[in-house]
Structures are given as structure tokens and as C-alpha cells.
Amino acid sequence: SKRSDFSIAYDDEKLYIACEFVEPETEKMRKASKDQPRDGKNVWQDDCVEVFIDPGRTNKVYYQFIVANTGVQYDAKTKDAAWDGDWQSAVKIQDGKWLVELSIPFKTLGADAPSHGDVWGLNINRNDRPGRQYSQWTITRGDSHRVDLFGNLRFE
């Protein structure tokens, strides 16, 4: 029920994702991962964004990137949390909203820069703890890892 927006851009080396989430109760955002290391067990239990990317739309190998409102990161390669990718994120909490930016090199995704017309699988999820809501760009029927149900990211 709260507005959630994202934008995507890319260049020859990286994919950039920016998210803006309306949150009138920023003081109530859950921050259990605050003192956790990268890949901490509580990251997805916080207010966070989850980004799933399937380069080339293979339905075989995909990547998950989570950024909690605390700035703590989590990443996995096809559910393997031991994998650590080279990527960056930033979080800013403002009055009434919070912002997240991700910068992911294509080499981290095991891919070359996409060409015009290429299609990759993508899903972006928001965990909203104060509102007790979980939203997705594309619905995956109760399993966020249903790569076959990801949306299409077409590079233009």
C-alpha cells in the first residue's frame, strides 16, 4: 500500500538500480541486521530490498542481492550464500522515505555488457516491516526464487 519505485540504468561495465520507498514511519523500520556482517542472517528480516537477476534469462544461474535499511548487504548465487560478489550499495533514510542504490559490475554477474535487445530475468522485492507487507515487481507465487516467473529486463 506504500509507493515503491525503482529505476535501472547501465553502461559498458555496470548495472545500476535505484529504489525509492515511501515510509512515513521511518523510526519504526526494523534494524535487526545493524550489527551483522555482510551476509548476516537477519538481513531479509529488516526493511530491505531484494534484487534477483538472471543474466541472459537462462532460468539456471541467478543472483540475489539484498540491502537492508541499515546498509548491510547479502548476496548469493543460485541460493549459495557462500558466494561473495563485487558490488556496491548505498542507503539514505529521509523523512517519509528511504532510498537504496546498487551498482553491480557485469563481471560479477558472469556476463558481458548486454547488447541492444538482450533480455534478462529480473525481480525486485520490498520487505516493509512497519506496514507488514512484502511486495514484488513480478509475483512469484510465494517463492522469491522462482526464476521462471521473473519479469523481463530488456536492454535498449
Short mmCIF file of N, CA and C in Angstrom, two decimals:
data_model
loop_
_atom_site.label_atom_id
_atom_site.label_comp_id
_atom_site.label_asym_id
_atom_site.label_seq_id
_atom_site.Cartn_x
_atom_site.Cartn_y
_atom_site.Cartn_z
N SER A 1 0.80 -1.20 0.00
CA SER A 1 0.00 0.00 0.00
C SER A 1 0.85 1.27 0.00
N LYS A 2 2.17 1.14 0.15
CA LYS A 2 3.07 2.29 0.11
C LYS A 2 3.81 2.29 -1.23
N ARG A 3 3.97 3.45 -1.78
CA ARG A 3 4.61 3.57 -3.09
C ARG A 3 6.05 3.07 -3.04
N SER A 4 6.41 2.28 -4.04
CA SER A 4 7.76 1.74 -4.19
C SER A 4 8.14 1.90 -5.66
N ASP A 5 9.21 2.62 -5.92
CA ASP A 5 9.66 2.86 -7.29
C ASP A 5 11.09 2.39 -7.47
N PHE A 6 11.42 1.98 -8.68
CA PHE A 6 12.81 1.70 -9.00
C PHE A 6 13.11 2.12 -10.42
N SER A 7 14.39 2.43 -10.64
CA SER A 7 14.89 2.80 -11.96
C SER A 7 16.14 1.99 -12.23
N ILE A 8 16.37 1.70 -13.50
CA ILE A 8 17.54 0.91 -13.89
C ILE A 8 18.27 1.63 -15.01
N ALA A 9 19.59 1.63 -14.93
CA ALA A 9 20.43 2.18 -15.99
C ALA A 9 21.65 1.25 -16.11
N TYR A 10 22.39 1.42 -17.19
CA TYR A 10 23.60 0.61 -17.35
C TYR A 10 24.58 1.34 -18.26
N ASP A 11 25.84 0.93 -18.14
CA ASP A 11 26.87 1.40 -19.05
C ASP A 11 27.65 0.18 -19.52
N ASP A 12 28.82 0.35 -20.01
CA ASP A 12 29.60 -0.78 -20.54
C ASP A 12 30.10 -1.73 -19.46
N GLU A 13 30.09 -1.29 -18.20
CA GLU A 13 30.66 -2.11 -17.15
C GLU A 13 29.70 -2.52 -16.03
N LYS A 14 28.65 -1.71 -15.79
CA LYS A 14 27.82 -1.96 -14.61
C LYS A 14 26.34 -1.77 -14.87
N LEU A 15 25.58 -2.44 -14.02
CA LEU A 15 24.13 -2.26 -13.94
C LEU A 15 23.86 -1.42 -12.70
N TYR A 16 23.01 -0.41 -12.82
CA TYR A 16 22.70 0.49 -11.71
C TYR A 16 21.20 0.39 -11.41
N ILE A 17 20.89 0.23 -10.14
CA ILE A 17 19.49 0.15 -9.72
C ILE A 17 19.28 1.15 -8.58
N ALA A 18 18.27 1.99 -8.73
CA ALA A 18 17.92 2.97 -7.70
C ALA A 18 16.48 2.72 -7.27
N CYS A 19 16.26 2.66 -5.96
CA CYS A 19 14.93 2.42 -5.41
C CYS A 19 14.55 3.55 -4.47
N GLU A 20 13.28 3.90 -4.51
CA GLU A 20 12.73 4.88 -3.58
C GLU A 20 11.46 4.29 -2.97
N PHE A 21 11.46 4.22 -1.63
CA PHE A 21 10.35 3.61 -0.91
C PHE A 21 9.71 4.63 0.03
N VAL A 22 8.42 4.88 -0.16
CA VAL A 22 7.70 5.74 0.77
C VAL A 22 7.59 5.00 2.10
N GLU A 23 7.94 5.68 3.18
CA GLU A 23 7.83 5.10 4.51
C GLU A 23 7.59 6.22 5.52
N PRO A 24 6.32 6.49 5.83
CA PRO A 24 6.02 7.57 6.76
C PRO A 24 6.48 7.30 8.19
N GLU A 25 6.78 6.06 8.51
CA GLU A 25 7.21 5.70 9.86
C GLU A 25 8.65 5.17 9.85
N THR A 26 9.59 5.97 9.38
CA THR A 26 10.98 5.51 9.27
C THR A 26 11.55 5.10 10.63
N GLU A 27 11.05 5.70 11.70
CA GLU A 27 11.54 5.35 13.04
C GLU A 27 11.12 3.94 13.45
N LYS A 28 10.14 3.36 12.78
CA LYS A 28 9.68 2.00 13.09
C LYS A 28 10.30 0.94 12.18
N MET A 29 11.16 1.35 11.27
CA MET A 29 11.79 0.38 10.37
C MET A 29 12.63 -0.60 11.21
N ARG A 30 12.53 -1.87 10.86
CA ARG A 30 13.25 -2.91 11.61
C ARG A 30 14.72 -2.88 11.23
N LYS A 31 15.59 -2.96 12.24
CA LYS A 31 17.04 -2.87 12.03
C LYS A 31 17.79 -3.99 12.75
N ALA A 32 17.29 -5.21 12.66
CA ALA A 32 17.92 -6.33 13.35
C ALA A 32 19.32 -6.62 12.84
N SER A 33 19.60 -6.27 11.58
CA SER A 33 20.91 -6.58 10.98
C SER A 33 21.96 -5.52 11.26
N LYS A 34 21.63 -4.50 12.04
CA LYS A 34 22.51 -3.35 12.23
C LYS A 34 23.95 -3.74 12.55
N ASP A 35 24.14 -4.69 13.42
CA ASP A 35 25.49 -5.09 13.82
C ASP A 35 25.95 -6.39 13.17
N GLN A 36 25.24 -6.82 12.13
CA GLN A 36 25.57 -8.05 11.43
C GLN A 36 26.66 -7.79 10.39
N PRO A 37 27.48 -8.79 10.10
CA PRO A 37 28.42 -8.67 8.98
C PRO A 37 27.68 -8.87 7.67
N ARG A 38 28.40 -8.70 6.59
CA ARG A 38 27.84 -9.00 5.28
C ARG A 38 27.31 -10.43 5.30
N ASP A 39 26.20 -10.65 4.63
CA ASP A 39 25.54 -11.96 4.58
C ASP A 39 25.01 -12.39 5.94
N GLY A 40 24.77 -11.46 6.83
CA GLY A 40 24.23 -11.78 8.15
C GLY A 40 22.86 -12.42 8.05
N LYS A 41 22.51 -13.21 9.04
CA LYS A 41 21.28 -13.99 8.99
C LYS A 41 20.00 -13.16 9.09
N ASN A 42 20.09 -11.92 9.54
CA ASN A 42 18.89 -11.12 9.75
C ASN A 42 18.60 -10.11 8.65
N VAL A 43 19.38 -10.07 7.61
CA VAL A 43 19.24 -9.02 6.61
C VAL A 43 17.85 -8.97 6.01
N TRP A 44 17.29 -10.07 5.58
CA TRP A 44 15.98 -10.08 4.93
C TRP A 44 14.83 -9.95 5.93
N GLN A 45 15.15 -9.97 7.23
CA GLN A 45 14.12 -9.75 8.24
C GLN A 45 13.92 -8.26 8.54
N ASP A 46 14.80 -7.44 8.00
CA ASP A 46 14.69 -5.99 8.15
C ASP A 46 13.89 -5.40 7.00
N ASP A 47 13.62 -4.11 7.09
CA ASP A 47 13.13 -3.39 5.92
C ASP A 47 14.29 -3.43 4.94
N CYS A 48 14.05 -4.00 3.78
CA CYS A 48 15.13 -4.18 2.83
C CYS A 48 14.58 -4.30 1.42
N VAL A 49 15.50 -4.26 0.47
CA VAL A 49 15.17 -4.51 -0.92
C VAL A 49 15.95 -5.76 -1.35
N GLU A 50 15.28 -6.61 -2.10
CA GLU A 50 15.91 -7.81 -2.65
C GLU A 50 15.87 -7.69 -4.17
N VAL A 51 17.02 -7.86 -4.79
CA VAL A 51 17.12 -7.79 -6.24
C VAL A 51 17.58 -9.16 -6.75
N PHE A 52 16.83 -9.71 -7.68
CA PHE A 52 17.16 -11.00 -8.30
C PHE A 52 17.45 -10.75 -9.77
N ILE A 53 18.58 -11.27 -10.24
CA ILE A 53 18.98 -11.06 -11.64
C ILE A 53 19.36 -12.40 -12.26
N ASP A 54 18.78 -12.68 -13.41
CA ASP A 54 19.09 -13.88 -14.19
C ASP A 54 19.67 -13.41 -15.53
N PRO A 55 21.01 -13.26 -15.61
CA PRO A 55 21.62 -12.77 -16.85
C PRO A 55 21.31 -13.70 -18.03
N GLY A 56 20.84 -13.13 -19.11
CA GLY A 56 20.55 -13.91 -20.30
C GLY A 56 19.26 -14.70 -20.22
N ARG A 57 18.55 -14.58 -19.13
CA ARG A 57 17.26 -15.28 -18.95
C ARG A 57 17.42 -16.79 -19.14
N THR A 58 18.41 -17.36 -18.44
CA THR A 58 18.72 -18.79 -18.60
C THR A 58 17.82 -19.69 -17.77
N ASN A 59 17.24 -19.16 -16.69
CA ASN A 59 16.47 -19.95 -15.72
C ASN A 59 17.33 -20.99 -15.02
N LYS A 60 18.66 -20.80 -15.02
CA LYS A 60 19.57 -21.74 -14.37
C LYS A 60 20.40 -21.06 -13.29
N VAL A 61 21.19 -20.08 -13.66
CA VAL A 61 22.05 -19.36 -12.71
C VAL A 61 21.47 -17.96 -12.53
N TYR A 62 21.24 -17.60 -11.28
CA TYR A 62 20.74 -16.26 -10.99
C TYR A 62 21.44 -15.74 -9.73
N TYR A 63 21.31 -14.45 -9.51
CA TYR A 63 21.98 -13.78 -8.41
C TYR A 63 20.96 -13.03 -7.56
N GLN A 64 21.19 -13.05 -6.25
CA GLN A 64 20.32 -12.34 -5.32
C GLN A 64 21.18 -11.32 -4.56
N PHE A 65 20.70 -10.09 -4.52
CA PHE A 65 21.37 -9.02 -3.79
C PHE A 65 20.33 -8.41 -2.84
N ILE A 66 20.68 -8.33 -1.56
CA ILE A 66 19.79 -7.72 -0.57
C ILE A 66 20.53 -6.56 0.08
N VAL A 67 19.83 -5.46 0.25
CA VAL A 67 20.37 -4.33 1.00
C VAL A 67 19.33 -3.96 2.06
N ALA A 68 19.73 -4.06 3.32
CA ALA A 68 18.85 -3.67 4.41
C ALA A 68 18.91 -2.16 4.60
N ASN A 69 17.93 -1.62 5.29
CA ASN A 69 17.93 -0.18 5.55
C ASN A 69 19.11 0.24 6.42
N THR A 70 19.77 -0.71 7.05
CA THR A 70 20.97 -0.46 7.84
C THR A 70 22.22 -0.35 6.98
N GLY A 71 22.09 -0.71 5.69
CA GLY A 71 23.24 -0.73 4.79
C GLY A 71 23.90 -2.09 4.69
N VAL A 72 23.50 -3.04 5.53
CA VAL A 72 24.10 -4.38 5.50
C VAL A 72 23.68 -5.07 4.20
N GLN A 73 24.65 -5.75 3.59
CA GLN A 73 24.44 -6.44 2.31
C GLN A 73 24.40 -7.95 2.50
N TYR A 74 23.69 -8.58 1.58
CA TYR A 74 23.65 -10.04 1.47
C TYR A 74 23.68 -10.34 -0.02
N ASP A 75 24.42 -11.37 -0.39
CA ASP A 75 24.37 -11.80 -1.79
C ASP A 75 24.50 -13.31 -1.87
N ALA A 76 23.97 -13.85 -2.95
CA ALA A 76 24.01 -15.29 -3.18
C ALA A 76 23.96 -15.54 -4.68
N LYS A 77 24.53 -16.66 -5.06
CA LYS A 77 24.48 -17.11 -6.45
C LYS A 77 23.69 -18.40 -6.46
N THR A 78 22.51 -18.37 -7.05
CA THR A 78 21.60 -19.52 -7.09
C THR A 78 21.53 -20.19 -5.70
N LYS A 79 21.16 -19.41 -4.70
CA LYS A 79 20.96 -19.82 -3.30
C LYS A 79 22.25 -20.16 -2.55
N ASP A 80 23.42 -19.98 -3.16
CA ASP A 80 24.69 -20.25 -2.49
C ASP A 80 25.16 -18.97 -1.80
N ALA A 81 24.88 -18.85 -0.50
CA ALA A 81 25.23 -17.64 0.26
C ALA A 81 26.73 -17.53 0.51
N ALA A 82 27.49 -18.59 0.25
CA ALA A 82 28.95 -18.51 0.41
C ALA A 82 29.59 -17.67 -0.70
N TRP A 83 28.86 -17.49 -1.79
CA TRP A 83 29.36 -16.67 -2.90
C TRP A 83 29.34 -15.21 -2.47
N ASP A 84 30.43 -14.50 -2.75
CA ASP A 84 30.50 -13.07 -2.48
C ASP A 84 30.86 -12.34 -3.75
N GLY A 85 29.95 -11.53 -4.21
CA GLY A 85 30.17 -10.75 -5.42
C GLY A 85 30.79 -9.40 -5.11
N ASP A 86 31.36 -8.79 -6.14
CA ASP A 86 31.93 -7.45 -6.04
C ASP A 86 30.87 -6.46 -6.50
N TRP A 87 30.24 -5.76 -5.56
CA TRP A 87 29.20 -4.79 -5.88
C TRP A 87 29.11 -3.78 -4.74
N GLN A 88 28.46 -2.68 -5.02
CA GLN A 88 28.35 -1.62 -4.04
C GLN A 88 26.87 -1.23 -3.85
N SER A 89 26.59 -0.68 -2.67
CA SER A 89 25.26 -0.16 -2.40
C SER A 89 25.37 1.03 -1.46
N ALA A 90 24.31 1.81 -1.45
CA ALA A 90 24.22 2.95 -0.54
C ALA A 90 22.77 3.09 -0.11
N VAL A 91 22.56 3.51 1.13
CA VAL A 91 21.23 3.69 1.69
C VAL A 91 21.15 5.08 2.31
N LYS A 92 20.01 5.72 2.11
CA LYS A 92 19.76 7.01 2.75
C LYS A 92 18.32 7.01 3.25
N ILE A 93 18.16 7.29 4.53
CA ILE A 93 16.82 7.38 5.12
C ILE A 93 16.50 8.86 5.30
N GLN A 94 15.39 9.28 4.72
CA GLN A 94 14.94 10.66 4.82
C GLN A 94 13.57 10.69 5.47
N ASP A 95 13.10 11.86 5.77
CA ASP A 95 11.78 12.00 6.35
C ASP A 95 10.73 11.50 5.36
N GLY A 96 10.06 10.42 5.69
CA GLY A 96 8.99 9.90 4.86
C GLY A 96 9.39 8.94 3.76
N LYS A 97 10.67 8.63 3.63
CA LYS A 97 11.08 7.67 2.59
C LYS A 97 12.50 7.18 2.87
N TRP A 98 12.84 6.10 2.16
CA TRP A 98 14.23 5.65 2.19
C TRP A 98 14.65 5.26 0.78
N LEU A 99 15.93 5.47 0.50
CA LEU A 99 16.49 5.30 -0.83
C LEU A 99 17.60 4.25 -0.79
N VAL A 100 17.67 3.47 -1.85
CA VAL A 100 18.72 2.46 -1.98
C VAL A 100 19.28 2.53 -3.40
N GLU A 101 20.59 2.47 -3.52
CA GLU A 101 21.24 2.41 -4.83
C GLU A 101 22.18 1.22 -4.85
N LEU A 102 22.17 0.49 -5.96
CA LEU A 102 23.08 -0.63 -6.16
C LEU A 102 23.86 -0.41 -7.44
N SER A 103 25.11 -0.80 -7.43
CA SER A 103 25.98 -0.76 -8.59
C SER A 103 26.61 -2.14 -8.72
N ILE A 104 26.26 -2.86 -9.79
CA ILE A 104 26.69 -4.25 -9.93
C ILE A 104 27.46 -4.42 -11.23
N PRO A 105 28.75 -4.70 -11.16
CA PRO A 105 29.52 -4.93 -12.39
C PRO A 105 29.00 -6.18 -13.13
N PHE A 106 28.98 -6.10 -14.44
CA PHE A 106 28.54 -7.26 -15.23
C PHE A 106 29.44 -8.46 -14.99
N LYS A 107 30.75 -8.23 -14.75
CA LYS A 107 31.64 -9.37 -14.50
C LYS A 107 31.25 -10.11 -13.22
N THR A 108 30.66 -9.40 -12.25
CA THR A 108 30.16 -10.06 -11.03
C THR A 108 29.02 -11.01 -11.37
N LEU A 109 28.28 -10.66 -12.41
CA LEU A 109 27.15 -11.49 -12.85
C LEU A 109 27.58 -12.55 -13.86
N GLY A 110 28.88 -12.67 -14.08
CA GLY A 110 29.38 -13.65 -15.04
C GLY A 110 28.93 -13.37 -16.45
N ALA A 111 28.74 -12.09 -16.76
CA ALA A 111 28.18 -11.72 -18.07
C ALA A 111 28.95 -10.57 -18.69
N ASP A 112 28.83 -10.49 -19.99
CA ASP A 112 29.34 -9.31 -20.70
C ASP A 112 28.27 -8.24 -20.65
N ALA A 113 28.66 -7.03 -20.97
CA ALA A 113 27.67 -5.95 -21.05
C ALA A 113 26.60 -6.37 -22.06
N PRO A 114 25.35 -6.15 -21.74
CA PRO A 114 24.28 -6.57 -22.66
C PRO A 114 24.27 -5.72 -23.93
N SER A 115 23.75 -6.32 -24.97
CA SER A 115 23.58 -5.63 -26.24
C SER A 115 22.14 -5.16 -26.37
N HIS A 116 21.93 -4.25 -27.27
CA HIS A 116 20.58 -3.74 -27.54
C HIS A 116 19.64 -4.92 -27.84
N GLY A 117 18.53 -4.99 -27.11
CA GLY A 117 17.55 -6.05 -27.33
C GLY A 117 17.71 -7.27 -26.45
N ASP A 118 18.85 -7.40 -25.74
CA ASP A 118 19.03 -8.53 -24.84
C ASP A 118 17.97 -8.50 -23.74
N VAL A 119 17.58 -9.68 -23.27
CA VAL A 119 16.58 -9.78 -22.21
C VAL A 119 17.16 -10.62 -21.07
N TRP A 120 17.07 -10.07 -19.87
CA TRP A 120 17.49 -10.77 -18.66
C TRP A 120 16.27 -10.92 -17.75
N GLY A 121 16.33 -11.90 -16.86
CA GLY A 121 15.30 -12.04 -15.84
C GLY A 121 15.59 -11.10 -14.68
N LEU A 122 14.53 -10.53 -14.12
CA LEU A 122 14.70 -9.57 -13.02
C LEU A 122 13.49 -9.62 -12.10
N ASN A 123 13.75 -9.49 -10.81
CA ASN A 123 12.67 -9.21 -9.87
C ASN A 123 13.23 -8.34 -8.76
N ILE A 124 12.39 -7.45 -8.27
CA ILE A 124 12.75 -6.57 -7.17
C ILE A 124 11.64 -6.66 -6.13
N ASN A 125 12.04 -6.97 -4.90
CA ASN A 125 11.11 -7.15 -3.80
C ASN A 125 11.39 -6.12 -2.71
N ARG A 126 10.33 -5.72 -2.04
CA ARG A 126 10.46 -4.82 -0.89
C ARG A 126 9.89 -5.50 0.33
N ASN A 127 10.68 -5.53 1.41
CA ASN A 127 10.19 -6.00 2.70
C ASN A 127 9.88 -4.76 3.54
N ASP A 128 8.63 -4.56 3.84
CA ASP A 128 8.16 -3.40 4.59
C ASP A 128 7.67 -3.88 5.95
N ARG A 129 8.52 -3.78 6.95
CA ARG A 129 8.19 -4.29 8.28
C ARG A 129 7.16 -3.45 9.02
N PRO A 130 7.25 -2.09 9.04
CA PRO A 130 6.21 -1.35 9.74
C PRO A 130 4.82 -1.61 9.16
N GLY A 131 4.74 -1.74 7.84
CA GLY A 131 3.46 -1.99 7.19
C GLY A 131 3.09 -3.45 7.10
N ARG A 132 4.00 -4.33 7.54
CA ARG A 132 3.80 -5.78 7.47
C ARG A 132 3.41 -6.23 6.08
N GLN A 133 4.17 -5.72 5.11
CA GLN A 133 3.89 -6.03 3.71
C GLN A 133 5.16 -6.51 3.01
N TYR A 134 4.97 -7.37 2.06
CA TYR A 134 6.04 -7.87 1.20
C TYR A 134 5.55 -7.68 -0.22
N SER A 135 6.24 -6.88 -0.98
CA SER A 135 5.79 -6.62 -2.34
C SER A 135 6.86 -7.02 -3.35
N GLN A 136 6.40 -7.34 -4.55
CA GLN A 136 7.28 -7.77 -5.63
C GLN A 136 6.90 -7.05 -6.92
N TRP A 137 7.92 -6.82 -7.75
CA TRP A 137 7.65 -6.26 -9.07
C TRP A 137 6.86 -7.28 -9.89
N THR A 138 7.31 -8.53 -9.87
CA THR A 138 6.56 -9.61 -10.51
C THR A 138 6.27 -10.68 -9.45
N ILE A 139 5.07 -11.16 -9.45
CA ILE A 139 4.64 -12.13 -8.43
C ILE A 139 5.25 -13.50 -8.72
N THR A 140 5.85 -14.09 -7.69
CA THR A 140 6.47 -15.41 -7.85
C THR A 140 5.76 -16.49 -7.02
N ARG A 141 4.54 -16.25 -6.68
CA ARG A 141 3.68 -17.24 -6.04
C ARG A 141 4.26 -17.86 -4.77
N GLY A 142 4.76 -16.99 -3.88
CA GLY A 142 5.22 -17.45 -2.58
C GLY A 142 6.66 -17.92 -2.52
N ASP A 143 7.38 -17.93 -3.62
CA ASP A 143 8.79 -18.35 -3.64
C ASP A 143 9.58 -17.34 -4.46
N SER A 144 10.30 -16.47 -3.78
CA SER A 144 11.07 -15.42 -4.47
C SER A 144 12.10 -15.96 -5.45
N HIS A 145 12.45 -17.21 -5.29
CA HIS A 145 13.48 -17.82 -6.14
C HIS A 145 12.91 -18.52 -7.37
N ARG A 146 11.66 -18.27 -7.69
CA ARG A 146 11.04 -18.84 -8.89
C ARG A 146 11.51 -18.04 -10.11
N VAL A 147 12.71 -18.35 -10.54
CA VAL A 147 13.36 -17.62 -11.63
C VAL A 147 12.52 -17.63 -12.91
N ASP A 148 11.75 -18.69 -13.10
CA ASP A 148 10.92 -18.78 -14.30
C ASP A 148 9.79 -17.76 -14.30
N LEU A 149 9.51 -17.16 -13.13
CA LEU A 149 8.45 -16.15 -13.04
C LEU A 149 9.00 -14.72 -12.94
N PHE A 150 10.32 -14.56 -13.03
CA PHE A 150 10.89 -13.21 -13.00
C PHE A 150 10.35 -12.40 -14.18
N GLY A 151 10.37 -11.09 -14.03
CA GLY A 151 10.00 -10.21 -15.14
C GLY A 151 11.13 -10.10 -16.14
N ASN A 152 10.84 -9.48 -17.27
CA ASN A 152 11.84 -9.30 -18.32
C ASN A 152 12.47 -7.92 -18.25
N LEU A 153 13.79 -7.89 -18.18
CA LEU A 153 14.54 -6.66 -18.27
C LEU A 153 15.13 -6.60 -19.68
N ARG A 154 14.57 -5.72 -20.51
CA ARG A 154 15.02 -5.60 -21.89
C ARG A 154 15.96 -4.40 -22.00
N PHE A 155 17.15 -4.64 -22.53
CA PHE A 155 18.16 -3.58 -22.67
C PHE A 155 17.94 -2.84 -23.99
N GLU A 156 17.75 -1.55 -23.89
CA GLU A 156 17.51 -0.71 -25.07
C GLU A 156 18.64 0.29 -25.25
#
